[in-house]
Short mmCIF file of C-alpha atoms in Angstrom, two decimals:
data_model
loop_
_atom_site.label_atom_id
_atom_site.label_comp_id
_atom_site.label_asym_id
_atom_site.label_seq_id
_atom_site.Cartn_x
_atom_site.Cartn_y
_atom_site.Cartn_z
CA MET A 1 0.41 12.11 5.14
CA HIS A 2 -0.33 8.34 6.22
CA ASN A 3 2.06 5.37 6.02
CA GLY A 4 0.73 4.01 2.99
CA GLU A 5 0.81 7.41 1.08
CA ILE A 6 4.45 8.05 1.95
CA ILE A 7 5.17 4.31 0.78
CA GLU A 8 3.10 5.24 -2.47
CA LEU A 9 5.02 8.57 -2.77
CA ILE A 10 8.36 6.87 -2.76
CA ILE A 11 7.66 3.91 -4.72
CA ARG A 12 6.48 6.40 -7.60
CA ARG A 13 9.16 8.61 -6.93
CA ASP A 14 11.54 5.80 -7.76
CA ARG A 15 9.59 4.74 -10.69
CA MET A 16 9.30 1.29 -9.35
CA ASN A 17 7.06 -0.79 -11.57
CA ILE A 18 4.12 -2.38 -9.54
CA SER A 19 4.20 -5.61 -10.95
CA GLU A 20 7.83 -6.13 -10.60
CA LEU A 21 7.69 -5.00 -7.11
CA SER A 22 4.74 -7.45 -6.32
CA ARG A 23 6.91 -10.23 -8.03
CA LYS A 24 9.92 -9.44 -5.83
CA LEU A 25 7.95 -9.22 -2.68
CA ASN A 26 5.96 -12.20 -3.68
CA VAL A 27 2.63 -10.40 -3.01
CA SER A 28 -0.20 -9.54 -5.46
CA ARG A 29 -0.39 -6.09 -6.89
CA LYS A 30 -3.73 -5.60 -5.23
CA SER A 31 -1.92 -5.99 -1.84
CA ILE A 32 0.62 -3.34 -2.86
CA TYR A 33 -2.19 -0.98 -3.76
CA ASN A 34 -4.01 -1.91 -0.65
CA TRP A 35 -1.04 -0.90 1.47
CA PHE A 36 -1.05 2.68 -0.21
CA LYS A 37 -4.62 3.08 1.36
CA GLN A 38 -3.63 1.94 4.83
CA GLU A 39 -2.95 4.64 7.31
CA HIS A 40 -0.69 2.11 9.55
CA LEU A 41 1.54 -0.42 7.88
CA SER A 42 3.45 -2.89 9.79
CA ILE A 43 7.28 -2.51 10.56
CA GLU A 44 7.84 -5.68 8.45
CA ILE A 45 6.40 -4.71 5.34
CA ILE A 46 8.08 -1.08 5.41
CA THR A 47 11.38 -2.90 6.06
CA LYS A 48 10.88 -5.43 3.25
CA LEU A 49 10.13 -2.52 1.02
CA GLY A 50 12.92 -0.39 2.20
CA ASN A 51 15.35 -3.18 1.38
CA LEU A 52 13.96 -3.66 -1.95
CA LEU A 53 14.03 0.20 -2.76
CA HIS A 54 17.33 0.77 -1.14
CA HIS A 55 15.66 3.45 0.92
CA ASP A 56 16.09 3.93 4.42
CA PHE A 57 12.60 4.88 6.04
CA VAL A 58 13.93 5.70 9.60
CA TYR A 59 13.60 9.23 8.56
CA ASP A 60 9.95 8.54 7.33
CA PHE A 61 8.63 6.46 10.00
CA PRO A 62 10.93 7.42 12.97
CA GLU A 63 7.98 6.29 15.52
CA LYS A 64 7.96 2.79 13.72
CA TYR A 65 11.68 2.34 14.37
CA GLU A 66 11.72 3.86 17.78
CA GLU A 67 8.96 1.26 18.95
CA LEU A 68 11.24 -1.51 16.98
CA HIS A 69 14.24 -0.67 18.84
CA HIS A 70 12.17 -0.40 22.12
CA HIS A 71 11.15 -4.09 21.50
CA LEU A 72 14.44 -5.35 20.53
CA THR A 73 16.28 -3.64 23.32
CA ASN A 74 13.55 -5.47 25.80
CA ALA A 75 14.01 -8.74 24.05
CA LYS A 76 17.83 -8.56 24.43
CA GLU A 77 17.48 -7.44 28.37
CA ALA A 78 14.98 -10.32 28.91
CA ALA A 79 17.32 -12.94 26.92
CA GLU A 80 20.24 -11.59 29.16
CA HIS A 81 18.61 -12.41 32.52
CA VAL A 82 16.57 -15.77 32.15
CA ASN A 83 15.47 -16.76 35.48
CA GLY A 84 17.31 -14.15 37.14
CA THR A 85 20.62 -15.19 35.96
CA ASP A 86 22.61 -13.28 33.58
CA ILE A 87 23.19 -15.02 30.33
CA ASN A 88 27.13 -14.23 30.38
CA SER A 89 27.63 -15.89 33.59
CA ALA A 90 29.06 -19.32 34.27
CA GLU A 91 25.93 -19.93 36.37
CA TYR A 92 23.80 -19.61 33.49
CA TRP A 93 25.75 -21.68 31.19
CA ARG A 94 26.27 -24.43 33.69
CA ASN A 95 22.56 -24.55 34.55
CA LYS A 96 21.88 -24.84 31.00
CA TYR A 97 24.37 -27.84 30.32
CA ILE A 98 22.89 -29.65 33.18
CA ASN A 99 19.30 -29.20 31.83
CA LEU A 100 20.58 -30.67 28.20
CA LEU A 101 22.23 -33.52 30.13
CA GLU A 102 19.17 -34.46 32.00
CA ILE A 103 16.99 -34.43 28.61
CA TYR A 104 19.51 -36.37 26.93
CA THR A 105 19.80 -38.90 29.95
CA GLY A 106 15.91 -39.08 29.73
CA MET A 107 15.82 -39.80 25.99
CA LEU A 108 18.63 -42.47 26.59
CA ILE A 109 16.42 -44.14 29.32
CA LYS A 110 13.41 -44.27 27.09
CA LYS A 111 15.50 -45.83 23.99
CA GLN A 112 16.78 -48.54 26.26
CA GLU A 113 13.24 -49.42 27.55
CA MET A 114 12.20 -49.90 24.11
#
C-alpha cells in the first residue's frame, strides 16, 4: 500500500467525514481525495492528519519520520555550531551581542543624519 492508501484506510476506519476533515484542514474535499491517490505524501500533510485524527503515523510511515528526525538533528547541529562556534559558548553570545550593537549603532547614526 502507498501513502495515500494508508491515509484513506485510517480515515475510513475511523469513519471521519471527508467534508468535516476538509473543513478542519482548510483544504478542499478534492485535495483529500487526491491525497488518497498519491504514492508519496509530505510529512507535513501526514502530521496534520495525524493530529486531527489523533493517530500516530510513526508506525505507518517509519521512513518519513526517520527522515524528519535526520533533518531536525542536522538542523540542530548546524544551529549549535554557527561559524564554528558552539551556540552554548560565551564567545558565540558575545559575538552575537557585538553584532547587534553594531547594527543598532548604525541605525542611530542614520537616524541622526536625517
